[in-house]
mmCIF file of C-alpha atoms and ligand atoms in Angstrom:
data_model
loop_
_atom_site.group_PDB
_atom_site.id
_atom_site.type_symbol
_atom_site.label_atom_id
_atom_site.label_comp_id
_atom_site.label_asym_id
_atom_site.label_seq_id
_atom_site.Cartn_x
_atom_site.Cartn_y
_atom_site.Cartn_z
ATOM 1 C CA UNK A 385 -47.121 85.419 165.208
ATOM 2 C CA UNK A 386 -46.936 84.989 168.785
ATOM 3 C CA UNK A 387 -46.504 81.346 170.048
ATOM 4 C CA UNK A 388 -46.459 80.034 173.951
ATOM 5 C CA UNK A 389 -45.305 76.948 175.457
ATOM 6 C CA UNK A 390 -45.532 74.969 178.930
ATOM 7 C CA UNK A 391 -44.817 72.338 180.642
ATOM 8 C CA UNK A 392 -47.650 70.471 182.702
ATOM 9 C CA UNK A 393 -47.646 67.438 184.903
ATOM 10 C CA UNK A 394 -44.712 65.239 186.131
ATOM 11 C CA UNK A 395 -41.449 65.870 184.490
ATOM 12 C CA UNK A 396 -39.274 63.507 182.758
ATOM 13 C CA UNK A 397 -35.967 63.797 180.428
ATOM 14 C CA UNK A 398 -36.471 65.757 177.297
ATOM 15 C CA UNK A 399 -39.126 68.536 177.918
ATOM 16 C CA UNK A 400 -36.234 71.030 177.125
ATOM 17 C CA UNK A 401 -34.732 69.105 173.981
ATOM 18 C CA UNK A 402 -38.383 69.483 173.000
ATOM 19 C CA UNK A 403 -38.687 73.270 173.867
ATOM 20 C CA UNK A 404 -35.708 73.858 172.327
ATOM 21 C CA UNK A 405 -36.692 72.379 168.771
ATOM 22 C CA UNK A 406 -39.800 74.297 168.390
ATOM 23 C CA UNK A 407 -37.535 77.435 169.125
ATOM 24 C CA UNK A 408 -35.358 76.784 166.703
ATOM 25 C CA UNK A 409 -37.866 75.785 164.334
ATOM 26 C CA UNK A 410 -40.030 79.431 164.471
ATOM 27 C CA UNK A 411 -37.330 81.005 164.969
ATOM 28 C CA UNK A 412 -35.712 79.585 161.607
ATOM 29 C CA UNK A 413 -38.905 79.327 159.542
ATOM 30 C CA UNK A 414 -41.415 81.926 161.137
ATOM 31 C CA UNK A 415 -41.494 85.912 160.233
ATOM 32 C CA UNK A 416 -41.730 88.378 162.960
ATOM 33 C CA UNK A 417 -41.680 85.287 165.608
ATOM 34 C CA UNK A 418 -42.234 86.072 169.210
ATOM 35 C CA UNK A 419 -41.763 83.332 171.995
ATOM 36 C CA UNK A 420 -42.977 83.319 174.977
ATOM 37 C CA UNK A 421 -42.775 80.335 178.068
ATOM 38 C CA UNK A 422 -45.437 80.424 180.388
ATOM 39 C CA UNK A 423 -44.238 78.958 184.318
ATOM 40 C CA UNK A 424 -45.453 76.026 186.001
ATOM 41 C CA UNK A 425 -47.514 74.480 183.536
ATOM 42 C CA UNK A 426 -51.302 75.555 183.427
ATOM 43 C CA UNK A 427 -51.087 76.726 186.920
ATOM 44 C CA UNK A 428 -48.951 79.950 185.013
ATOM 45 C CA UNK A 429 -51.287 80.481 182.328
ATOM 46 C CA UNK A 430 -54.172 80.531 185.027
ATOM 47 C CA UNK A 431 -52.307 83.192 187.059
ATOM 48 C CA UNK A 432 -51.484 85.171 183.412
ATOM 49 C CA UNK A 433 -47.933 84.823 183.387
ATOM 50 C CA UNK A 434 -45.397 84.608 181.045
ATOM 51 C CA UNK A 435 -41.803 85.804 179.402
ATOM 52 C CA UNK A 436 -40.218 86.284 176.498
ATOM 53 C CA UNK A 437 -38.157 83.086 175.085
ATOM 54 C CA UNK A 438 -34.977 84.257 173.114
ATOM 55 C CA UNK A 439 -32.634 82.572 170.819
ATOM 56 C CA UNK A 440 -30.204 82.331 173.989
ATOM 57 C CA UNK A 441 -32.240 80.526 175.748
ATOM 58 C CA UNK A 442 -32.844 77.581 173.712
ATOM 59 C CA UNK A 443 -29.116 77.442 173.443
ATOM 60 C CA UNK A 444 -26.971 74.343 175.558
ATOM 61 C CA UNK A 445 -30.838 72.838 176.703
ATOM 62 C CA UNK A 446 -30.750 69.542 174.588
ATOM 63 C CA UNK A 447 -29.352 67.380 177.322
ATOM 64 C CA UNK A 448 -30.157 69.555 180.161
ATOM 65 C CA UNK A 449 -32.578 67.082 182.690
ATOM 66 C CA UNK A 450 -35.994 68.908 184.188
ATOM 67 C CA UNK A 451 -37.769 71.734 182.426
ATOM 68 C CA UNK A 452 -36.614 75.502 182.186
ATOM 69 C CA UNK A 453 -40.075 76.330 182.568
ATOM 70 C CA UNK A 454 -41.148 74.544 185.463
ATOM 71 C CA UNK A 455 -44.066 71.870 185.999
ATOM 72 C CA UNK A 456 -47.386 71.652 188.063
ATOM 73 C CA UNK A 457 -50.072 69.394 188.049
ATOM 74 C CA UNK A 458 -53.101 70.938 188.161
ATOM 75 C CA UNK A 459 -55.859 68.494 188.572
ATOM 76 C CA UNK A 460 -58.214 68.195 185.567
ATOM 77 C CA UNK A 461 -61.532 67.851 187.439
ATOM 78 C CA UNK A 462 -60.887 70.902 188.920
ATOM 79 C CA UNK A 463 -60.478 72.703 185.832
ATOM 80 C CA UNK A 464 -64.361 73.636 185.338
ATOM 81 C CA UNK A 465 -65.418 74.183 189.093
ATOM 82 C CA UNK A 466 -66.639 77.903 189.934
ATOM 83 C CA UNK A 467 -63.448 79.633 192.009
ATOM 84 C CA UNK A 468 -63.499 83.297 192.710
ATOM 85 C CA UNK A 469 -62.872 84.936 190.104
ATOM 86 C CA UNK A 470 -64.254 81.992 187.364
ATOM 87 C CA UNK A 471 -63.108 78.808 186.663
ATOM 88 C CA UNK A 472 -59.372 77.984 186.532
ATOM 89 C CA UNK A 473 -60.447 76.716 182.284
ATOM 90 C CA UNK A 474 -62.253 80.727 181.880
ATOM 91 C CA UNK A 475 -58.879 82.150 183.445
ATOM 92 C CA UNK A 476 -56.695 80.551 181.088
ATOM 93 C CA UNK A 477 -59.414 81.170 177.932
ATOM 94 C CA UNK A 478 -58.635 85.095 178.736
ATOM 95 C CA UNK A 479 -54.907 84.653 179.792
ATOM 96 C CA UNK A 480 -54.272 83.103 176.364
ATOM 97 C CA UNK A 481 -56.225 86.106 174.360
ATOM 98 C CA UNK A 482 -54.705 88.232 176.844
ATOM 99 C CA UNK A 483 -51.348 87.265 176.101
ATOM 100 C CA UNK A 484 -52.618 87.513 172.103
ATOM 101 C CA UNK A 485 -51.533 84.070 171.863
ATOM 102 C CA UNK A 486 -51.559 82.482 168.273
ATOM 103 C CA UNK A 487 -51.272 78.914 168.989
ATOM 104 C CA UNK A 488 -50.077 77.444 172.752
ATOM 105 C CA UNK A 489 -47.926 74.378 172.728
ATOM 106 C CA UNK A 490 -48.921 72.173 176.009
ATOM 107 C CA UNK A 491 -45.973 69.218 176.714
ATOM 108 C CA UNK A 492 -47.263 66.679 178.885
ATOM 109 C CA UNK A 493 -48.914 63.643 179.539
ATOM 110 C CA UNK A 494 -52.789 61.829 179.599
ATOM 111 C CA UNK A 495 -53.759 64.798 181.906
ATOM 112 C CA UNK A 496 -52.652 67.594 180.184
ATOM 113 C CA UNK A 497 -53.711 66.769 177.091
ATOM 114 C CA UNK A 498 -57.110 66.425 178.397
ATOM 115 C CA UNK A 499 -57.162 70.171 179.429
ATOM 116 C CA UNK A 500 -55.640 71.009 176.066
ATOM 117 C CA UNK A 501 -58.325 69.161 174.347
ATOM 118 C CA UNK A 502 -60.620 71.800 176.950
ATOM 119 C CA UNK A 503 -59.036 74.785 175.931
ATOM 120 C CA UNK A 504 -58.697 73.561 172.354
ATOM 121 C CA UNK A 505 -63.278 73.844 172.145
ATOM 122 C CA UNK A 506 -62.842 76.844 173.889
ATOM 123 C CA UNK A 507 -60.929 78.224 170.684
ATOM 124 C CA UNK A 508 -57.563 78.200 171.729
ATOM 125 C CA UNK A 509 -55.202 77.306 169.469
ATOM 126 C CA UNK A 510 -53.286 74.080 170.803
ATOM 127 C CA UNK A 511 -50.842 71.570 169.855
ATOM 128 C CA UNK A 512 -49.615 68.928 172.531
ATOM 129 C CA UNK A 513 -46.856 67.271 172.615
ATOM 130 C CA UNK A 514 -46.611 64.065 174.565
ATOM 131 C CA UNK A 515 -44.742 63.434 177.719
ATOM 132 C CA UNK A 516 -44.466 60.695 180.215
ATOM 133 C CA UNK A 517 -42.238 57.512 181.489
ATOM 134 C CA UNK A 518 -45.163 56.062 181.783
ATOM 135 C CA UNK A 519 -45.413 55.726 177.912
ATOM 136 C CA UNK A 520 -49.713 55.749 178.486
ATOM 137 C CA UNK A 521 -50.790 58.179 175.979
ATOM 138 C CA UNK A 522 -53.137 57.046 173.324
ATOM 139 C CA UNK A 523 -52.529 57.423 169.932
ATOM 140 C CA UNK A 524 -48.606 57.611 169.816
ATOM 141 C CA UNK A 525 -46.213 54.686 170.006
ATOM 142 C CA UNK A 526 -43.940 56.169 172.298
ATOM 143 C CA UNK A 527 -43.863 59.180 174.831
ATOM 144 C CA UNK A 528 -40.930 60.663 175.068
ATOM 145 C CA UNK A 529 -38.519 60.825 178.199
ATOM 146 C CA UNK A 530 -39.854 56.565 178.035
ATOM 147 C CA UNK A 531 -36.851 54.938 176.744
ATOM 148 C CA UNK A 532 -34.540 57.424 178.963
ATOM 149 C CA UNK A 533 -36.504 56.263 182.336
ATOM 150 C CA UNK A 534 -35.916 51.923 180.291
ATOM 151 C CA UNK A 535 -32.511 52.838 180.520
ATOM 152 C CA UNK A 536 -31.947 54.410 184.266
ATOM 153 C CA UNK A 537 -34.058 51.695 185.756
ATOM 154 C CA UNK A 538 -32.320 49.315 183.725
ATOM 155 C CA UNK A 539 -28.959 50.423 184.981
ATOM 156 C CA UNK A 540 -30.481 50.277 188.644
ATOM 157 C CA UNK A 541 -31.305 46.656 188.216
ATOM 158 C CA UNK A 542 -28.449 45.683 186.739
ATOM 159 C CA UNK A 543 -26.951 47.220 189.473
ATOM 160 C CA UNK A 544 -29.247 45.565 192.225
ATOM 161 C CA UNK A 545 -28.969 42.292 190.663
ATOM 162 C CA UNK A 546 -25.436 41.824 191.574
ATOM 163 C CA UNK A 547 -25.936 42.479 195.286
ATOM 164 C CA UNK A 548 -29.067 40.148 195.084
ATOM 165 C CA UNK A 549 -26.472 37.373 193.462
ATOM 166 C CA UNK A 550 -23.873 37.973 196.372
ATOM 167 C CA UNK A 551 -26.472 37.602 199.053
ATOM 168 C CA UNK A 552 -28.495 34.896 197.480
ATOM 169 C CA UNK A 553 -31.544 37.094 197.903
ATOM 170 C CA UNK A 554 -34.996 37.836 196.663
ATOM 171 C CA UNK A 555 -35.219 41.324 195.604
ATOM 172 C CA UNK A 556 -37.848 43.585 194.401
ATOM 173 C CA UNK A 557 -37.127 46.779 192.249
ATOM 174 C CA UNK A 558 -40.414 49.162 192.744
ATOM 175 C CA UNK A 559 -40.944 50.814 189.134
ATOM 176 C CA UNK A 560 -43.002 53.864 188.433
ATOM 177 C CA UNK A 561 -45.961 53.201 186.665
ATOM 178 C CA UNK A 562 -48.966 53.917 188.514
ATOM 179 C CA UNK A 563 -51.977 53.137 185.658
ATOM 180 C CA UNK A 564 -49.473 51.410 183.098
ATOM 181 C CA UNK A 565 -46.942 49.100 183.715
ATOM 182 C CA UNK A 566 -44.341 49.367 180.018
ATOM 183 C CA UNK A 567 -42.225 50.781 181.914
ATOM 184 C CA UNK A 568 -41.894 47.667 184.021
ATOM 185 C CA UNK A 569 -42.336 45.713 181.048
ATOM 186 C CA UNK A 570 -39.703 47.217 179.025
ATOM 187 C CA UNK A 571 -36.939 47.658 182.632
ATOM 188 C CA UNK A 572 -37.908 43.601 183.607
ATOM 189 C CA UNK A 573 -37.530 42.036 180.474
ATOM 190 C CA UNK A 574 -34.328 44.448 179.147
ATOM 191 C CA UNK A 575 -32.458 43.972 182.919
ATOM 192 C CA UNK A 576 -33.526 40.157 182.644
ATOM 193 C CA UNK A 577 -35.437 39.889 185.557
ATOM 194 C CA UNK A 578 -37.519 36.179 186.660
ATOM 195 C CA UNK A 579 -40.786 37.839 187.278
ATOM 196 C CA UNK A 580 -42.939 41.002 186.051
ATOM 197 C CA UNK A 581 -45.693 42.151 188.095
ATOM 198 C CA UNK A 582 -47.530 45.233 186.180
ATOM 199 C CA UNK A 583 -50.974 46.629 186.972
ATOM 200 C CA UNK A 584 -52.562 45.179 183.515
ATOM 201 C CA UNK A 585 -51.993 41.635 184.963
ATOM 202 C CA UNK A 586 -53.114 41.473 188.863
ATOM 203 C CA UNK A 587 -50.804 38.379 190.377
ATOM 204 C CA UNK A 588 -51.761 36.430 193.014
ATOM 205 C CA UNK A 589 -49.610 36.042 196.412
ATOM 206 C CA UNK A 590 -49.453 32.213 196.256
ATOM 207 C CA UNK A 591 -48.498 32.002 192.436
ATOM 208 C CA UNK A 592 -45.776 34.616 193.373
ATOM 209 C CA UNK A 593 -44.387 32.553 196.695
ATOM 210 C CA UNK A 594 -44.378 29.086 194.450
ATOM 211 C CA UNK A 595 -42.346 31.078 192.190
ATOM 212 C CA UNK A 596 -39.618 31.657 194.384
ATOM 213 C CA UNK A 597 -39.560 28.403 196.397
ATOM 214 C CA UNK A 598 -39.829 26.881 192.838
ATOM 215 C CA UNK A 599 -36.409 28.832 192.130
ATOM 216 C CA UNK A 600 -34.955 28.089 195.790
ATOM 217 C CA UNK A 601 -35.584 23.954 195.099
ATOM 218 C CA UNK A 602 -33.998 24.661 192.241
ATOM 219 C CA UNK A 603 -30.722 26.481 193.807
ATOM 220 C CA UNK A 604 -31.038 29.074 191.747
ATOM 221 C CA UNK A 605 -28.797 32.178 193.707
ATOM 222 C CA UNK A 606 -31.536 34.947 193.328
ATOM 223 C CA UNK A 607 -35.035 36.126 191.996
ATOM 224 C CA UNK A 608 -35.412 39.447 190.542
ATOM 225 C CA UNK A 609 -38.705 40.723 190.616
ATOM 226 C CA UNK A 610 -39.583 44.489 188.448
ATOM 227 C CA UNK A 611 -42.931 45.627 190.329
ATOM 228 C CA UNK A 612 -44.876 48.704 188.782
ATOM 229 C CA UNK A 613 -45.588 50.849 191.907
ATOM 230 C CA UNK A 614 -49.603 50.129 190.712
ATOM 231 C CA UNK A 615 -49.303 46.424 190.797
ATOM 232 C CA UNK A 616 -52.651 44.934 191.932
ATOM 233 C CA UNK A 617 -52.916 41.463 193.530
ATOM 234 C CA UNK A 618 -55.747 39.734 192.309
ATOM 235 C CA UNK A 619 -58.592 40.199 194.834
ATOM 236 C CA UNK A 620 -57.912 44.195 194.255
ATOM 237 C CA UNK A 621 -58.170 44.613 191.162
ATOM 238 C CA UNK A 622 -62.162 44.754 191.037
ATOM 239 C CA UNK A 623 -61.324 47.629 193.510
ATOM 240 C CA UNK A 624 -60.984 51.562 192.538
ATOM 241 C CA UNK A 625 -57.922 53.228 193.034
ATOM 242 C CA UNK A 626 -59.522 54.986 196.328
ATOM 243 C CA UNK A 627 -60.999 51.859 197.837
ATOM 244 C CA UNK A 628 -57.907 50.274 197.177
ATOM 245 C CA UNK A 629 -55.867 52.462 198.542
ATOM 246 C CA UNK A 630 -58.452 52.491 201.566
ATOM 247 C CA UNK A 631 -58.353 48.427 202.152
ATOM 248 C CA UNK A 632 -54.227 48.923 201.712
ATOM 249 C CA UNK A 633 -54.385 51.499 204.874
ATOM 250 C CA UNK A 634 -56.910 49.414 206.806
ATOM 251 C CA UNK A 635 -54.469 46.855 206.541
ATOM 252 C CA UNK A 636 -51.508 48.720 207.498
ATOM 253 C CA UNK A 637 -49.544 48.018 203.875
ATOM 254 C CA UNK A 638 -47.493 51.222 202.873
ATOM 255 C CA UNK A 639 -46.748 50.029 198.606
ATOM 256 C CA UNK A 640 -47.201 46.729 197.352
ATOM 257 C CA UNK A 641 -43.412 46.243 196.860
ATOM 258 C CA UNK A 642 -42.833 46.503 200.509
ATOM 259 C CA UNK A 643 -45.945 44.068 201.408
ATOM 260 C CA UNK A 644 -44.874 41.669 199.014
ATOM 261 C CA UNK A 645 -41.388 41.906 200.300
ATOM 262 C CA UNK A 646 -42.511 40.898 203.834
ATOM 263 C CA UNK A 647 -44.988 38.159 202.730
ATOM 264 C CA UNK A 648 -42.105 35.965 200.683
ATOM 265 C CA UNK A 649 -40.112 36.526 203.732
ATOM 266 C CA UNK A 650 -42.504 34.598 205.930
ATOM 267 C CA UNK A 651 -43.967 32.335 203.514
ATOM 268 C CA UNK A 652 -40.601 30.938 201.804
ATOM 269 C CA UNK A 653 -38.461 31.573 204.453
ATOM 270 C CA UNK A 654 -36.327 33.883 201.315
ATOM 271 C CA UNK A 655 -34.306 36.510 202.560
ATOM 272 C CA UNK A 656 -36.758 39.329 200.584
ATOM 273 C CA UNK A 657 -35.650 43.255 200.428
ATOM 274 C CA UNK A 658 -36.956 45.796 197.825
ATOM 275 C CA UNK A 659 -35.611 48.836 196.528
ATOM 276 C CA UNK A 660 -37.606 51.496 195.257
ATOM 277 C CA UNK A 661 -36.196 53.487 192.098
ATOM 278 C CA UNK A 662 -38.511 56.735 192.356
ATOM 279 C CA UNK A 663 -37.090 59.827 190.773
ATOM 280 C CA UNK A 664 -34.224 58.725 189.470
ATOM 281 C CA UNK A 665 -36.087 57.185 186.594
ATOM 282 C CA UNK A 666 -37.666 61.218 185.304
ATOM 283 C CA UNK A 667 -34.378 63.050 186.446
ATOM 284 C CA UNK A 668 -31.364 63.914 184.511
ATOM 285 C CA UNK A 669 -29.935 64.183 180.783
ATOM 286 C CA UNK A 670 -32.164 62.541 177.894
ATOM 287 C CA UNK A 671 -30.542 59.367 176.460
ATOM 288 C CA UNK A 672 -29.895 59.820 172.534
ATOM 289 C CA UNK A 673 -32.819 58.014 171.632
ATOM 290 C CA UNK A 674 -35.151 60.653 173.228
ATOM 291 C CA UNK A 675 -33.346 63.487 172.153
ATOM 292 C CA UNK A 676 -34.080 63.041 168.530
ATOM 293 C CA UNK A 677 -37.011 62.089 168.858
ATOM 294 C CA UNK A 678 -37.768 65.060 171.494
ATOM 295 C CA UNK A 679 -36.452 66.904 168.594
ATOM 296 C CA UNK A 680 -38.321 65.612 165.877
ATOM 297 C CA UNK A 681 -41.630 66.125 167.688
ATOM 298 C CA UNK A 682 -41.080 69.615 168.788
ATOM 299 C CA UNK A 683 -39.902 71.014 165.255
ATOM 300 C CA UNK A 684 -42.950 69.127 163.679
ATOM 301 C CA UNK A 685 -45.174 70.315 166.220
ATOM 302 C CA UNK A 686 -43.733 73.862 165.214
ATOM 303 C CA UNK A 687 -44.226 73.175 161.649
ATOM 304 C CA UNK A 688 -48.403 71.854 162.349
ATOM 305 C CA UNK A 689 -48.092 75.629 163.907
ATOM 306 C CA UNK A 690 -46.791 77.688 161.211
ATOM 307 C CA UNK A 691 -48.956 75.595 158.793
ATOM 308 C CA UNK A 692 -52.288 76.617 161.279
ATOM 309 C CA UNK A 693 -53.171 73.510 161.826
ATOM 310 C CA UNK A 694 -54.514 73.468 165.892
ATOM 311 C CA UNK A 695 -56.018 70.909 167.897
ATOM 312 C CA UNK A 696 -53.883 68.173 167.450
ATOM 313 C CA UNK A 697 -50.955 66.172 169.794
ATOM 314 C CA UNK A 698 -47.945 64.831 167.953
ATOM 315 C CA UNK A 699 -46.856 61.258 167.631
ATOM 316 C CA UNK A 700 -45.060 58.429 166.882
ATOM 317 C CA UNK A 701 -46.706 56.266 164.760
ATOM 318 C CA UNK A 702 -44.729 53.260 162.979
ATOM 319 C CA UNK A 703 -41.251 55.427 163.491
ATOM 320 C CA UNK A 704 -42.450 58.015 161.454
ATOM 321 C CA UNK A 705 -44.013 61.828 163.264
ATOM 322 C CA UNK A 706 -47.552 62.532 162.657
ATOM 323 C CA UNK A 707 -50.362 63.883 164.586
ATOM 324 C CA UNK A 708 -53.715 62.823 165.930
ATOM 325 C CA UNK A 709 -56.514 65.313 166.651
ATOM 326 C CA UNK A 710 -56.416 66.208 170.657
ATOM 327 C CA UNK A 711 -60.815 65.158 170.246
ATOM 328 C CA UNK A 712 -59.465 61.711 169.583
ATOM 329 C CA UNK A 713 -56.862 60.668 172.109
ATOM 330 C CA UNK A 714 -57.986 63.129 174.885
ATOM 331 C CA UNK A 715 -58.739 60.821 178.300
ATOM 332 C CA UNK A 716 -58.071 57.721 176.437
ATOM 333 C CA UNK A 717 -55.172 55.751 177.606
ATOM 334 C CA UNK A 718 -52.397 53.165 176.128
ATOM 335 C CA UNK A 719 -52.438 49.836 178.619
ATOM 336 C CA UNK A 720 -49.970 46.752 177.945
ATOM 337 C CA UNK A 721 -51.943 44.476 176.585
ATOM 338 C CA UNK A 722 -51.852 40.758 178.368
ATOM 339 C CA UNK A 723 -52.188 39.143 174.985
ATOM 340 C CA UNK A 724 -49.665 41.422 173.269
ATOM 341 C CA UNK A 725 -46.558 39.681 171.470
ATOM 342 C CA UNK A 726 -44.193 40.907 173.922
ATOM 343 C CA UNK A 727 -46.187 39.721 177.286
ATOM 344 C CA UNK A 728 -46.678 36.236 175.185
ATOM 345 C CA UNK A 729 -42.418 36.461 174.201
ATOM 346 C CA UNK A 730 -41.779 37.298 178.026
ATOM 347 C CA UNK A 731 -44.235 33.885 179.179
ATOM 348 C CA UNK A 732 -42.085 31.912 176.409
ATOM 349 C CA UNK A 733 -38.533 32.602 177.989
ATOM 350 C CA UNK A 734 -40.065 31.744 181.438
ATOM 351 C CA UNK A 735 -40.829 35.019 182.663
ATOM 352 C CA UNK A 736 -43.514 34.975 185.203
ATOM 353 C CA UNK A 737 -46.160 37.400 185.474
ATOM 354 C CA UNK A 738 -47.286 36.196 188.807
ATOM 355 C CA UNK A 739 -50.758 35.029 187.444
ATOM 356 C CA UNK A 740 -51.805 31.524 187.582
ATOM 357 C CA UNK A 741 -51.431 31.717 183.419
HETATM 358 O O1 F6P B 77 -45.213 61.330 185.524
HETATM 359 C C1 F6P B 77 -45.580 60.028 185.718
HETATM 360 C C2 F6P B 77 -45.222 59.583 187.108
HETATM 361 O O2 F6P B 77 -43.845 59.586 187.262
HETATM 362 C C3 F6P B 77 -45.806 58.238 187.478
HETATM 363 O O3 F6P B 77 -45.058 57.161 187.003
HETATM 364 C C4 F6P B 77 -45.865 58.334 188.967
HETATM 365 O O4 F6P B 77 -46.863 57.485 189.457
HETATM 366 C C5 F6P B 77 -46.201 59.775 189.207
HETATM 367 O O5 F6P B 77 -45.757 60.472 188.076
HETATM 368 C C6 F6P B 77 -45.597 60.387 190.441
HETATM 369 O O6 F6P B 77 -46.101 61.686 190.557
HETATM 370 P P1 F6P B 77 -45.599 62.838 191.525
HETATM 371 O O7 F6P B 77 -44.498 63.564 190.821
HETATM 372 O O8 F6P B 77 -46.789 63.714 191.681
HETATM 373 O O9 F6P B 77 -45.146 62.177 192.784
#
């Protein structure tokens, strides 16, 4: 049997702990195995390409950061628009037969699993496995390369929270996150910070400046503040993300973070400064929780393969590995809920979300 694997969308710790555990898993249970990786995520299978995957090469890649096969994104609505040549979904329909592909494993997040779930009716045989810091994908309890990006942001605000202390300062750690904020969530309440601003609960400027002065009456030395970089004030978040972005440039605001920074400045007189994490938080060597369960996802995913059974994504349900069928979870997405125990547990201890609530 001949199986293929990728990598599609944004990186994060793990995709190779992953590609190395269905390796070793066909390689240790399959007859006649062949392996191949295919480059750049769909944007290699569109072009045709791909190499042979040997033993060797799934040796030393559990801890190893990025992706020995390389990402892309490669936008989903553009998947079905007439090109030259057909559409970029009918190129990678006869690049997989092509190829004489058996099944195609496809790591990566909301996006990519919505192309799988495209290529899956076109009668490719797929399995996903899902990937993201942003911990958003329906149908799983956890994404892996999530907890690794909780613990480097973590660090960072630990980290940032003793300079804040020093300088008696407000200071504002920028989070990825764009759609959902858990990682936020997870970093804020984990590095103990005083307020939690995440897209799934728009905060208002005022409630967020009373917040502070509240703590400056109150001599405390410094507020932390975790922002998700696709925290929405209030009067936004009726707004799409284009019109949003439009009324941010019309205003002259770069990122929220920054904004916010310069607004507590001038309305509580707080010395305010932000930092923003970026790609630290997807870079560099899975932490121990994601390599076992990158490795328990890619050898079952392997084993749903062997077994023929296509169409699916892997996940993490209740700590044990299942699957849900890609027609299911495919453009669906997981948000933080504001009534969810742990939002309600973060209010309790005094947490503010920055709401009026
Ligand atoms: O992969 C998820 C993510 O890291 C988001 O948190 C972030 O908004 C986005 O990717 C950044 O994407 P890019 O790599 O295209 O800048």
């Amino acid at each position: 049997m001949k199986f293929g694997i990728l990598t599609s969308g944004g990186d994060c710790a793990g995709l190779n702990a992953v590609i190395r555990s269905i390796g070793l898993y066909l390689l240790q249970n399959v007859k006649d195995v062949e392996i191949v990786g295919i480059p750049d995520g769909y944007g290699g299978l569109i072009r045709g390409e791909s190499y042979p995957l040997k033993r060797e090469d799934f040796e030393d890649i559990l801890a190893l950061g990025g992706t020995i096969l390389r990402t892309s994104r490669q936008p989903f609505k553009k998947m079905t628009v007439a090109e030259e040549g057909g559409s970029r979904l009918s190129k990678m329909v006869a690049n997989y037969k092509k190829m004489g592909l058996d099944c195609l494993f496809t790591l990566g997040g909301a996006g990519t699993h919505k192309t799988a779930a495209l290529l899956s009716m076109e009668g490719c045989n797929v399995i996903g496995v899902p990937k993201t810091i942003d911990n958003d994908i329906y149908g799983t309890d956890v994404t892996f390369g999530f907890q690794t990006a909780v613990e480097v942001a973590t660090e960072a605000f630990d980290r940032i929270t003793t300079t804040a202390r020093s300088h008696s300062r407000v200071m504002l750690v920028e989070i990825m996150g764009n759609k959902a904020g858990w990682l936020t969530l997870q970093t804020g309440i984990a590095a103990g910070a005083h307020m939690i601003l995440i897209p799934e609960i728009p905060f208002s400027l005022d409630a967020v400046c009373n917040f502070v002065r509240a703590r400056l009456d109150a001599g405390e030395s410094c507020t932390m503040i975790a922002v998700a970089e696709g925290a929405l004030l209030d009067y936004e978040a009726k707004f799409k993300k284009d019109q949003r972005a439009f009324i941010r440039t019309e205003q002259g605001e770069t990122t929220v973070t920054r904004h916010l920074a310069e607004v507590i400045t001038q309305t509580t007189g707080a010395e305010a400064r932000y930092s923003v994490l970026g790609y630290l938080q997807r870079g560099g060597t899975p932490c121990a929780y994601d390599r076992l369960l990158c490795s328990r996802l890619g050898g079952y995913a392997a084993r749903l393969a062997a077994q023929g059974r296509f169409g699916v994504t892997v996940a993490s349900v209740g700590n044990k590995i299942t699957f849900n069928a890609l027609t299911e979870i495919a453009g669906k997405y997981k948000f933080v809920s504001p009534a969810s125990e742990i939002v309600r547990f973060a209010r309790s201890i005094g947490i503010s979300f920055g709401d009026n609530a």
